Amino acid sequence: MLKIAVCDDDEKICNLLENYINDSCRILHIEAETESFISGKVLKRKLRERENYQIYFLDIELADDTGISVSDCIRNEIKDEAAQIVYVSGKDGYDRQLFAFRPFNFIEKPFDQNMVTATLEKYNRIYGKKNDIFLLNYICLFNYLFISSQMSAK
């Protein structure tokens, strides 16, 4: 299951984006769970409590924080290099700052269903089944290593 976080200080935009994501996931046959945050500080607190997501849709300018600060928490504090960050904003001039966090995409406000669907379609094309968990069991006995593995969905 793909875990997606949405963070925008405008609750209406947050709800709209979450609805577009859920609709896009249905269209693309992606099993996903979406959680919305209207506070960057609350999202960072969840991350520090070991909650993690595969995709983050972040507004750049938040009332109590910034999407840049949330990105810094994702990449440098909790050290999540695998998560994909999608910035959703109508603001310009942040290009160099955003580049440091290796964004997956940038969706300009106002956005529509097609922009969200295209982003998730691209994610699915690139990462697809990589969201599955690979279970590895091993036993070390008399200097021999016995390994078994299996794929399991999250």
PDB file of C-alpha atoms in Angstrom:
ATOM      1  CA  MET A   1       0.000   0.000   0.000  1.00  0.00           C
ATOM      2  CA  LEU A   2       1.298   3.406  -1.015  1.00  0.00           C
ATOM      3  CA  LYS A   3       1.262   5.957   1.812  1.00  0.00           C
ATOM      4  CA  ILE A   4       0.797   9.551   0.740  1.00  0.00           C
ATOM      5  CA  ALA A   5       0.993  12.718   2.861  1.00  0.00           C
ATOM      6  CA  VAL A   6      -0.598  16.004   1.787  1.00  0.00           C
ATOM      7  CA  CYS A   7       0.383  19.225   3.541  1.00  0.00           C
ATOM      8  CA  ASP A   8      -1.212  22.588   2.754  1.00  0.00           C
ATOM      9  CA  ASP A   9      -2.320  25.240   5.245  1.00  0.00           C
ATOM     10  CA  ASP A  10      -5.483  25.918   3.224  1.00  0.00           C
ATOM     11  CA  GLU A  11      -7.900  23.194   4.315  1.00  0.00           C
ATOM     12  CA  LYS A  12      -9.985  23.484   1.135  1.00  0.00           C
ATOM     13  CA  ILE A  13      -6.934  22.960  -1.081  1.00  0.00           C
ATOM     14  CA  CYS A  14      -5.763  20.129   1.163  1.00  0.00           C
ATOM     15  CA  ASN A  15      -9.141  18.374   0.839  1.00  0.00           C
ATOM     16  CA  LEU A  16      -9.308  18.991  -2.918  1.00  0.00           C
ATOM     17  CA  LEU A  17      -5.798  17.606  -3.430  1.00  0.00           C
ATOM     18  CA  GLU A  18      -6.565  14.577  -1.263  1.00  0.00           C
ATOM     19  CA  ASN A  19      -9.740  13.907  -3.302  1.00  0.00           C
ATOM     20  CA  TYR A  20      -7.803  14.222  -6.578  1.00  0.00           C
ATOM     21  CA  ILE A  21      -5.139  11.841  -5.269  1.00  0.00           C
ATOM     22  CA  ASN A  22      -7.745   9.285  -4.175  1.00  0.00           C
ATOM     23  CA  ASP A  23      -9.573   9.554  -7.515  1.00  0.00           C
ATOM     24  CA  SER A  24      -6.288   9.223  -9.432  1.00  0.00           C
ATOM     25  CA  CYS A  25      -5.301   6.168  -7.422  1.00  0.00           C
ATOM     26  CA  ARG A  26      -8.644   4.533  -8.237  1.00  0.00           C
ATOM     27  CA  ILE A  27      -8.208   5.326 -11.943  1.00  0.00           C
ATOM     28  CA  LEU A  28      -4.625   3.970 -11.938  1.00  0.00           C
ATOM     29  CA  HIS A  29      -5.452   0.939  -9.750  1.00  0.00           C
ATOM     30  CA  ILE A  30      -3.017   2.045  -7.046  1.00  0.00           C
ATOM     31  CA  GLU A  31      -3.812   0.929  -3.531  1.00  0.00           C
ATOM     32  CA  ALA A  32      -3.087   3.993  -1.424  1.00  0.00           C
ATOM     33  CA  GLU A  33      -3.706   5.568   1.934  1.00  0.00           C
ATOM     34  CA  THR A  34      -3.707   9.372   2.103  1.00  0.00           C
ATOM     35  CA  GLU A  35      -3.274  11.525   5.185  1.00  0.00           C
ATOM     36  CA  SER A  36      -3.724  15.306   5.177  1.00  0.00           C
ATOM     37  CA  PHE A  37      -2.009  17.931   7.314  1.00  0.00           C
ATOM     38  CA  ILE A  38      -2.786  21.649   7.508  1.00  0.00           C
ATOM     39  CA  SER A  39       0.343  22.186   9.609  1.00  0.00           C
ATOM     40  CA  GLY A  40       3.951  21.534   8.636  1.00  0.00           C
ATOM     41  CA  LYS A  41       4.875  21.286  12.317  1.00  0.00           C
ATOM     42  CA  VAL A  42       2.315  18.507  12.880  1.00  0.00           C
ATOM     43  CA  LEU A  43       3.621  16.581   9.854  1.00  0.00           C
ATOM     44  CA  LYS A  44       7.215  16.914  11.101  1.00  0.00           C
ATOM     45  CA  ARG A  45       6.154  15.676  14.538  1.00  0.00           C
ATOM     46  CA  LYS A  46       4.585  12.577  12.917  1.00  0.00           C
ATOM     47  CA  LEU A  47       7.784  11.989  10.943  1.00  0.00           C
ATOM     48  CA  ARG A  48       9.879  12.196  14.107  1.00  0.00           C
ATOM     49  CA  GLU A  49       7.531   9.602  15.670  1.00  0.00           C
ATOM     50  CA  ARG A  50       8.591   7.227  12.849  1.00  0.00           C
ATOM     51  CA  GLU A  51       5.534   7.653  10.637  1.00  0.00           C
ATOM     52  CA  ASN A  52       6.668   7.567   7.029  1.00  0.00           C
ATOM     53  CA  TYR A  53       5.191   8.045   3.587  1.00  0.00           C
ATOM     54  CA  GLN A  54       6.329   7.195   0.070  1.00  0.00           C
ATOM     55  CA  ILE A  55       5.044  10.432  -1.482  1.00  0.00           C
ATOM     56  CA  TYR A  56       4.690  13.904   0.015  1.00  0.00           C
ATOM     57  CA  PHE A  57       2.597  16.611  -1.652  1.00  0.00           C
ATOM     58  CA  LEU A  58       3.832  19.817   0.031  1.00  0.00           C
ATOM     59  CA  ASP A  59       2.833  23.441  -0.252  1.00  0.00           C
ATOM     60  CA  ILE A  60       5.946  25.630  -0.094  1.00  0.00           C
ATOM     61  CA  GLU A  61       4.563  28.418   2.082  1.00  0.00           C
ATOM     62  CA  LEU A  62       2.618  27.233   5.128  1.00  0.00           C
ATOM     63  CA  ALA A  63       1.110  29.335   7.899  1.00  0.00           C
ATOM     64  CA  ASP A  64       3.257  27.776  10.638  1.00  0.00           C
ATOM     65  CA  ASP A  65       6.225  26.443   8.651  1.00  0.00           C
ATOM     66  CA  THR A  66       7.473  25.894   5.103  1.00  0.00           C
ATOM     67  CA  GLY A  67       7.480  22.963   2.722  1.00  0.00           C
ATOM     68  CA  ILE A  68      11.246  23.509   2.516  1.00  0.00           C
ATOM     69  CA  SER A  69      11.577  22.922   6.262  1.00  0.00           C
ATOM     70  CA  VAL A  70       9.404  19.790   6.006  1.00  0.00           C
ATOM     71  CA  SER A  71      11.597  18.582   3.111  1.00  0.00           C
ATOM     72  CA  ASP A  72      14.698  19.187   5.218  1.00  0.00           C
ATOM     73  CA  CYS A  73      13.166  17.053   7.973  1.00  0.00           C
ATOM     74  CA  ILE A  74      12.417  14.266   5.466  1.00  0.00           C
ATOM     75  CA  ARG A  75      15.866  14.224   3.830  1.00  0.00           C
ATOM     76  CA  ASN A  76      18.269  15.354   6.565  1.00  0.00           C
ATOM     77  CA  GLU A  77      16.635  14.651   9.903  1.00  0.00           C
ATOM     78  CA  ILE A  78      14.871  11.318   9.394  1.00  0.00           C
ATOM     79  CA  LYS A  79      17.182  10.466   6.467  1.00  0.00           C
ATOM     80  CA  ASP A  80      14.460   9.277   4.077  1.00  0.00           C
ATOM     81  CA  GLU A  81      16.112   9.330   0.668  1.00  0.00           C
ATOM     82  CA  ALA A  82      13.558   7.026  -0.976  1.00  0.00           C
ATOM     83  CA  ALA A  83      10.464   9.178  -0.428  1.00  0.00           C
ATOM     84  CA  GLN A  84       9.319  11.352  -3.321  1.00  0.00           C
ATOM     85  CA  ILE A  85       8.455  15.003  -2.773  1.00  0.00           C
ATOM     86  CA  VAL A  86       5.955  16.833  -4.961  1.00  0.00           C
ATOM     87  CA  TYR A  87       5.734  20.576  -4.375  1.00  0.00           C
ATOM     88  CA  VAL A  88       2.313  22.147  -4.904  1.00  0.00           C
ATOM     89  CA  SER A  89       2.498  25.911  -5.030  1.00  0.00           C
ATOM     90  CA  GLY A  90       1.723  29.064  -6.946  1.00  0.00           C
ATOM     91  CA  LYS A  91       4.911  30.750  -5.728  1.00  0.00           C
ATOM     92  CA  ASP A  92       8.038  31.280  -7.823  1.00  0.00           C
ATOM     93  CA  GLY A  93      11.624  31.851  -6.820  1.00  0.00           C
ATOM     94  CA  TYR A  94      12.293  28.763  -4.729  1.00  0.00           C
ATOM     95  CA  ASP A  95      13.929  26.697  -7.475  1.00  0.00           C
ATOM     96  CA  ARG A  96      17.446  26.541  -6.016  1.00  0.00           C
ATOM     97  CA  GLN A  97      16.226  25.802  -2.496  1.00  0.00           C
ATOM     98  CA  LEU A  98      13.918  23.021  -3.714  1.00  0.00           C
ATOM     99  CA  PHE A  99      16.607  21.424  -5.864  1.00  0.00           C
ATOM    100  CA  ALA A 100      18.563  20.433  -2.730  1.00  0.00           C
ATOM    101  CA  PHE A 101      15.738  18.056  -1.736  1.00  0.00           C
ATOM    102  CA  ARG A 102      15.477  16.303  -5.115  1.00  0.00           C
ATOM    103  CA  PRO A 103      11.787  16.904  -5.837  1.00  0.00           C
ATOM    104  CA  PHE A 104       9.913  14.367  -7.913  1.00  0.00           C
ATOM    105  CA  ASN A 105       7.629  16.972  -9.436  1.00  0.00           C
ATOM    106  CA  PHE A 106       6.244  20.482  -9.092  1.00  0.00           C
ATOM    107  CA  ILE A 107       2.502  21.102  -9.504  1.00  0.00           C
ATOM    108  CA  GLU A 108       1.564  24.719  -9.996  1.00  0.00           C
ATOM    109  CA  LYS A 109      -1.562  26.171  -8.362  1.00  0.00           C
ATOM    110  CA  PRO A 110      -4.260  26.260  -9.478  1.00  0.00           C
ATOM    111  CA  PHE A 111      -4.021  22.559 -10.268  1.00  0.00           C
ATOM    112  CA  ASP A 112      -6.483  20.083 -11.701  1.00  0.00           C
ATOM    113  CA  GLN A 113      -7.190  16.353 -11.633  1.00  0.00           C
ATOM    114  CA  ASN A 114      -5.058  15.700 -14.729  1.00  0.00           C
ATOM    115  CA  MET A 115      -1.918  17.181 -13.120  1.00  0.00           C
ATOM    116  CA  VAL A 116      -2.302  14.954 -10.079  1.00  0.00           C
ATOM    117  CA  THR A 117      -3.084  11.877 -12.154  1.00  0.00           C
ATOM    118  CA  ALA A 118      -0.043  12.505 -14.393  1.00  0.00           C
ATOM    119  CA  THR A 119       2.202  12.774 -11.329  1.00  0.00           C
ATOM    120  CA  LEU A 120       0.921   9.538  -9.803  1.00  0.00           C
ATOM    121  CA  GLU A 121       1.043   7.778 -13.173  1.00  0.00           C
ATOM    122  CA  LYS A 122       4.698   8.793 -13.527  1.00  0.00           C
ATOM    123  CA  TYR A 123       5.416   7.595  -9.966  1.00  0.00           C
ATOM    124  CA  ASN A 124       3.737   4.261 -10.679  1.00  0.00           C
ATOM    125  CA  ARG A 125       5.612   3.846 -13.963  1.00  0.00           C
ATOM    126  CA  ILE A 126       8.980   4.470 -12.304  1.00  0.00           C
ATOM    127  CA  TYR A 127       8.484   2.769  -8.925  1.00  0.00           C
ATOM    128  CA  GLY A 128       5.510   0.461  -9.524  1.00  0.00           C
ATOM    129  CA  LYS A 129       5.870  -2.716  -7.473  1.00  0.00           C
ATOM    130  CA  LYS A 130       8.887  -1.385  -5.601  1.00  0.00           C
ATOM    131  CA  ASN A 131       6.506  -0.590  -2.750  1.00  0.00           C
ATOM    132  CA  ASP A 132       6.376  -4.295  -1.949  1.00  0.00           C
ATOM    133  CA  ILE A 133       8.378  -5.530   1.004  1.00  0.00           C
ATOM    134  CA  PHE A 134      11.093  -8.075   0.395  1.00  0.00           C
ATOM    135  CA  LEU A 135      11.340 -10.374   3.416  1.00  0.00           C
ATOM    136  CA  LEU A 136      14.678 -12.007   4.015  1.00  0.00           C
ATOM    137  CA  ASN A 137      15.246 -14.751   6.561  1.00  0.00           C
ATOM    138  CA  TYR A 138      18.628 -16.194   7.317  1.00  0.00           C
ATOM    139  CA  ILE A 139      20.268 -18.684   9.642  1.00  0.00           C
ATOM    140  CA  CYS A 140      23.971 -18.957  10.255  1.00  0.00           C
ATOM    141  CA  LEU A 141      24.968 -22.487  11.207  1.00  0.00           C
ATOM    142  CA  PHE A 142      28.495 -23.907  11.301  1.00  0.00           C
ATOM    143  CA  ASN A 143      29.884 -21.096   9.103  1.00  0.00           C
ATOM    144  CA  TYR A 144      27.164 -21.664   6.478  1.00  0.00           C
ATOM    145  CA  LEU A 145      24.573 -19.050   5.722  1.00  0.00           C
ATOM    146  CA  PHE A 146      21.095 -20.312   4.766  1.00  0.00           C
ATOM    147  CA  ILE A 147      18.873 -17.701   3.140  1.00  0.00           C
ATOM    148  CA  SER A 148      15.194 -17.725   2.179  1.00  0.00           C
ATOM    149  CA  SER A 149      13.180 -14.867   0.762  1.00  0.00           C
ATOM    150  CA  GLN A 150       9.656 -13.939  -0.222  1.00  0.00           C
ATOM    151  CA  MET A 151       7.737 -10.941  -1.499  1.00  0.00           C
ATOM    152  CA  SER A 152       5.002  -9.519   0.667  1.00  0.00           C
ATOM    153  CA  ALA A 153       2.754  -6.528   0.002  1.00  0.00           C
ATOM    154  CA  LYS A 154       2.886  -3.743   2.562  1.00  0.00           C
TER     155      LYS A 154
END
